[in-house]
Amino acid sequence: MGNHATPTAAYWAFFEHFNAQDPHGWAGAMSYPHVRVSAAPAQVRNDQPGARTASGVYPSEADYAAMAAEAGWRRFEATGWVRTQGITPRVVHSSADKVHLAGGWTRHRADDSEIITNRVLYVMTRTAEGWGIQARFGVDGFNRGAERSTESEAALAALARLMQTLEAGDVDNWLNCFHYPLTLVGAPGDVNTMNDAEKMRAAFGDWAGQALPINYTADVLAAGVSGVTLAQSITRGDDSFQQAFLVADRDGEWKILAVSAIR
């Protein structure tokens, strides 16, 4: 379980233990249950398709460490990988026990050439033991310096549709603003996977069905080929809070794939 003094200490510990190929130390950088959500479409792994939104939930530190030990680092080394360098993270939103960090990494070969780079929204939470990474929203398909205005505009438009339907209390169209399975990260330790619209309706239909005025601002944190992370500050009725979104393209439709809220 995450036991670090600060959110950024947990962030840097993630890379330190990954580079050391230390599965238990790597698992110790997380808060649990831990989830990793990828904007990239599901990939075939060991001849089986698997969406990270569904398979990337780890209930405990032991589960994560077992995954890391079993998977090993061979698949990274096969690409020439020798180390991963994290970028300096930026605090996007924060409260006493939860922080959204915009960060990312680059994988390097022995000659320091780059293999791949990515941008990630890290959801950091504090438990009695300390800070850890509760969730990771990976843009994937990120290319440094690439012009991504089309993807950014599509993601912002997807968020605007979500807000319009929520403001109107139009539950059916609101539910259609998400890709499923949808990952929701609430208070520390509160990680939920909504497998379909009906599960989402049962959990939040009454809340979404209240027609209330909404004001919000939103900014693009990072954009890739098929995913964009967004930061939002919102007031809905008398309620004000902050959210981070992973918006993804699935078969030409940009919708919300993961949400983390800070109140």
Coordinates of C-alpha atoms in Angstrom, one line a residue:
M1 CA 0.0 0.0 0.0
G2 CA 1.2 3.5 -0.8
N3 CA 3.2 4.8 2.2
H4 CA 5.0 7.8 0.8
A5 CA 5.2 11.2 2.4
T6 CA 3.9 13.2 -0.6
P7 CA 2.2 12.6 -3.9
T8 CA 5.3 13.4 -5.8
A9 CA 7.4 11.0 -3.7
A10 CA 5.0 8.2 -4.7
Y11 CA 5.3 9.3 -8.3
W12 CA 9.1 9.1 -8.4
A13 CA 9.1 5.8 -6.4
F14 CA 7.0 4.3 -9.2
F15 CA 9.8 4.9 -11.7
E16 CA 12.6 4.0 -9.2
H17 CA 11.2 0.6 -8.5
F18 CA 10.2 0.0 -12.1
N19 CA 13.8 0.6 -13.3
A20 CA 15.1 -1.6 -10.5
Q21 CA 12.8 -4.4 -11.7
D22 CA 11.5 -4.7 -8.2
P23 CA 7.9 -5.9 -8.3
H24 CA 7.2 -5.5 -4.6
G25 CA 8.6 -2.0 -4.5
W26 CA 6.7 -1.1 -7.6
A27 CA 3.5 -2.4 -6.1
G28 CA 4.3 -0.3 -3.0
A29 CA 4.0 2.9 -5.0
M30 CA 0.3 2.3 -5.5
S31 CA -2.9 2.8 -3.5
Y32 CA -5.5 0.0 -3.7
P33 CA -7.6 -1.0 -5.5
H34 CA -5.4 0.3 -8.3
V35 CA -6.5 0.8 -11.9
R36 CA -4.6 1.6 -15.1
V37 CA -6.9 2.8 -17.9
S38 CA -5.5 3.1 -21.5
A39 CA -6.9 5.2 -24.2
A40 CA -5.5 2.8 -26.8
P41 CA -7.9 0.2 -28.1
A42 CA -7.7 -3.3 -26.6
Q43 CA -4.6 -5.2 -27.7
V44 CA -4.1 -8.9 -28.2
R45 CA -1.9 -10.3 -25.4
N46 CA -0.9 -14.0 -25.2
D47 CA -3.4 -14.6 -28.1
Q48 CA -6.3 -13.2 -26.0
P49 CA -7.9 -9.7 -26.4
G50 CA -7.9 -7.7 -23.3
A51 CA -9.1 -4.1 -22.6
R52 CA -7.0 -2.5 -19.9
T53 CA -10.0 -0.8 -18.4
A54 CA -11.3 -4.3 -17.6
S55 CA -8.2 -6.2 -16.8
G56 CA -6.1 -3.4 -15.2
V57 CA -7.8 -3.4 -11.8
Y58 CA -5.7 -4.8 -9.0
P59 CA -7.5 -5.2 -5.6
S60 CA -4.3 -5.4 -3.5
E61 CA -0.6 -4.9 -3.3
A62 CA -0.1 -8.6 -3.5
D63 CA -2.1 -8.8 -6.7
Y64 CA -0.1 -6.1 -8.4
A65 CA 3.2 -7.5 -7.2
A66 CA 2.2 -11.0 -8.5
M67 CA 1.3 -9.5 -11.9
A68 CA 4.6 -7.7 -12.1
A69 CA 6.7 -10.7 -11.1
E70 CA 4.9 -13.0 -13.6
A71 CA 5.0 -10.6 -16.5
G72 CA 8.5 -9.6 -15.8
W73 CA 10.4 -7.0 -17.7
R74 CA 11.4 -9.2 -20.7
R75 CA 8.9 -7.6 -23.0
F76 CA 10.5 -4.2 -22.3
E77 CA 14.0 -5.5 -22.6
A78 CA 13.1 -7.0 -26.0
T79 CA 12.7 -3.5 -27.3
G80 CA 16.1 -2.4 -26.1
W81 CA 14.8 -0.8 -22.9
V82 CA 17.2 -0.2 -20.1
R83 CA 15.4 2.6 -18.1
T84 CA 12.3 4.7 -18.0
Q85 CA 12.6 8.4 -17.2
G86 CA 9.6 10.2 -15.7
I87 CA 8.9 13.8 -16.5
T88 CA 8.5 16.4 -13.8
P89 CA 4.9 16.2 -12.8
R90 CA 2.5 19.1 -12.4
V91 CA -0.3 19.4 -9.8
V92 CA -3.6 19.9 -11.6
H93 CA -6.1 19.6 -8.7
S94 CA -5.6 18.9 -5.0
S95 CA -7.3 18.3 -1.7
A96 CA -6.0 17.0 1.6
D97 CA -6.3 13.3 0.5
K98 CA -6.4 13.3 -3.3
V99 CA -4.3 14.9 -6.0
H100 CA -4.4 14.9 -9.8
L101 CA -0.8 14.9 -11.2
A102 CA -0.1 15.4 -14.9
G103 CA 3.0 13.4 -15.7
G104 CA 4.4 10.9 -18.0
W105 CA 7.6 9.1 -19.1
T106 CA 10.0 8.1 -21.8
R107 CA 11.6 4.7 -22.2
H108 CA 15.3 4.7 -23.2
R109 CA 17.8 2.4 -24.7
A110 CA 21.4 2.0 -23.5
D111 CA 22.6 4.7 -25.8
D112 CA 19.9 7.0 -24.4
S113 CA 17.9 7.0 -27.6
E114 CA 14.1 7.1 -27.1
I115 CA 11.9 4.1 -27.6
I116 CA 8.5 5.5 -26.8
T117 CA 7.1 8.4 -24.7
N118 CA 3.7 8.8 -23.1
R119 CA 1.6 11.3 -21.0
V120 CA -0.4 10.1 -18.1
L121 CA -2.8 11.6 -15.5
Y122 CA -2.0 10.1 -12.1
V123 CA -4.6 10.0 -9.4
M124 CA -2.8 10.2 -6.1
T125 CA -4.6 9.3 -2.8
R126 CA -3.6 9.4 0.8
T127 CA -4.5 6.7 3.3
A128 CA -3.4 6.2 6.9
E129 CA -0.1 4.7 5.6
G130 CA 0.6 7.6 3.2
W131 CA 0.4 8.6 -0.4
G132 CA 0.1 6.2 -3.4
I133 CA -1.1 6.1 -7.0
Q134 CA -4.7 5.1 -7.1
A135 CA -5.2 5.3 -10.8
R136 CA -3.4 6.0 -14.1
F137 CA -5.2 7.4 -17.1
G138 CA -2.8 6.8 -20.1
V139 CA -3.1 8.9 -23.3
D140 CA -1.0 6.4 -25.2
G141 CA -0.2 7.1 -28.8
F142 CA 1.6 10.3 -27.7
N143 CA 4.1 11.9 -30.0
R144 CA 6.2 14.8 -28.6
G145 CA 5.7 17.9 -30.7
A146 CA 2.8 16.4 -32.8
E147 CA -0.1 18.8 -33.6
R148 CA -3.2 17.3 -31.9
S149 CA -5.8 20.1 -32.2
T150 CA -8.3 17.8 -34.0
E151 CA -8.1 15.3 -31.1
S152 CA -8.2 18.0 -28.5
E153 CA -11.3 19.6 -30.0
A154 CA -13.0 16.3 -30.3
A155 CA -12.4 15.5 -26.6
L156 CA -13.6 19.0 -25.5
A157 CA -16.7 18.5 -27.6
A158 CA -17.3 15.1 -25.9
L159 CA -17.1 16.8 -22.5
A160 CA -19.5 19.6 -23.7
R161 CA -22.0 17.0 -24.7
L162 CA -21.7 15.4 -21.3
M163 CA -22.3 18.7 -19.6
Q164 CA -25.3 19.6 -21.8
T165 CA -27.1 16.4 -21.2
L166 CA -26.3 16.6 -17.4
E167 CA -27.6 20.2 -17.2
A168 CA -30.8 19.1 -18.9
G169 CA -31.2 16.1 -16.7
D170 CA -31.4 14.0 -19.8
V171 CA -30.3 10.7 -18.4
D172 CA -30.6 8.5 -21.6
N173 CA -28.3 10.8 -23.6
W174 CA -26.0 11.4 -20.7
L175 CA -25.4 7.7 -20.4
N176 CA -24.5 7.7 -24.1
C177 CA -21.6 10.1 -23.5
F178 CA -19.5 7.3 -22.0
H179 CA -17.5 4.3 -23.3
Y180 CA -18.0 1.2 -21.3
P181 CA -16.5 -0.3 -19.3
L182 CA -16.2 3.1 -17.6
T183 CA -13.8 3.7 -14.8
L184 CA -14.8 6.0 -11.9
V185 CA -12.4 7.1 -9.2
G186 CA -13.9 8.8 -6.2
A187 CA -12.6 9.2 -2.6
P188 CA -9.4 7.3 -1.6
G189 CA -10.0 3.6 -2.1
D190 CA -13.2 4.2 -4.1
V191 CA -12.6 2.7 -7.6
N192 CA -15.6 1.5 -9.6
T193 CA -15.9 -0.1 -13.1
M194 CA -19.3 0.5 -14.8
N195 CA -19.5 -2.3 -17.2
D196 CA -22.6 -1.0 -19.1
A197 CA -25.0 1.9 -19.2
E198 CA -27.6 0.1 -17.0
K199 CA -25.1 -0.3 -14.2
M200 CA -24.3 3.4 -14.5
R201 CA -28.0 4.3 -14.5
A202 CA -28.6 2.3 -11.4
A203 CA -25.7 4.0 -9.6
F204 CA -26.1 7.6 -10.8
G205 CA -29.4 7.9 -12.7
D206 CA -31.2 9.8 -10.0
W207 CA -28.3 12.2 -9.6
A208 CA -28.0 12.8 -13.3
G209 CA -31.7 13.2 -13.7
Q210 CA -31.8 16.5 -11.7
A211 CA -31.8 19.4 -14.2
L212 CA -29.4 21.9 -12.6
P213 CA -27.5 24.9 -14.0
I214 CA -23.8 24.1 -14.8
N215 CA -20.8 26.4 -15.2
Y216 CA -17.4 24.9 -16.0
T217 CA -14.0 25.5 -17.4
A218 CA -11.9 22.8 -19.1
D219 CA -8.3 22.5 -20.3
V220 CA -6.4 19.9 -22.3
L221 CA -3.7 18.2 -20.3
A222 CA -2.3 15.9 -23.0
A223 CA -3.4 14.6 -26.4
G224 CA -2.5 11.5 -28.3
V225 CA -3.7 9.6 -31.4
S226 CA -6.8 8.1 -29.7
G227 CA -6.9 9.7 -26.2
V228 CA -6.9 13.0 -24.5
T229 CA -6.8 13.9 -20.8
L230 CA -8.8 16.9 -19.6
A231 CA -9.0 19.0 -16.4
Q232 CA -12.3 20.5 -15.4
S233 CA -13.5 22.9 -12.6
I234 CA -17.3 22.7 -12.4
T235 CA -20.2 24.2 -10.4
R236 CA -23.5 22.3 -10.7
G237 CA -26.3 23.9 -8.8
D238 CA -24.8 24.6 -5.4
D239 CA -22.1 21.9 -5.7
S240 CA -18.6 22.8 -6.8
F241 CA -15.8 20.2 -7.5
Q242 CA -13.0 19.4 -9.9
Q243 CA -12.6 16.5 -12.3
A244 CA -10.1 14.8 -14.6
F245 CA -11.2 12.9 -17.6
L246 CA -9.7 10.4 -20.1
V247 CA -11.6 10.8 -23.4
A248 CA -11.0 8.1 -26.0
D249 CA -11.8 7.5 -29.6
R250 CA -13.5 4.1 -30.2
D251 CA -14.6 3.5 -33.8
G252 CA -14.7 7.2 -34.6
E253 CA -16.7 8.2 -31.5
W254 CA -15.0 10.3 -28.8
K255 CA -16.5 9.6 -25.4
I256 CA -15.5 9.6 -21.7
L257 CA -13.6 6.5 -20.7
A258 CA -12.5 7.4 -17.2
V259 CA -13.3 10.1 -14.6
S260 CA -11.7 11.1 -11.3
A261 CA -13.4 13.7 -9.1
I262 CA -12.0 15.8 -6.2
R263 CA -14.4 17.6 -3.8

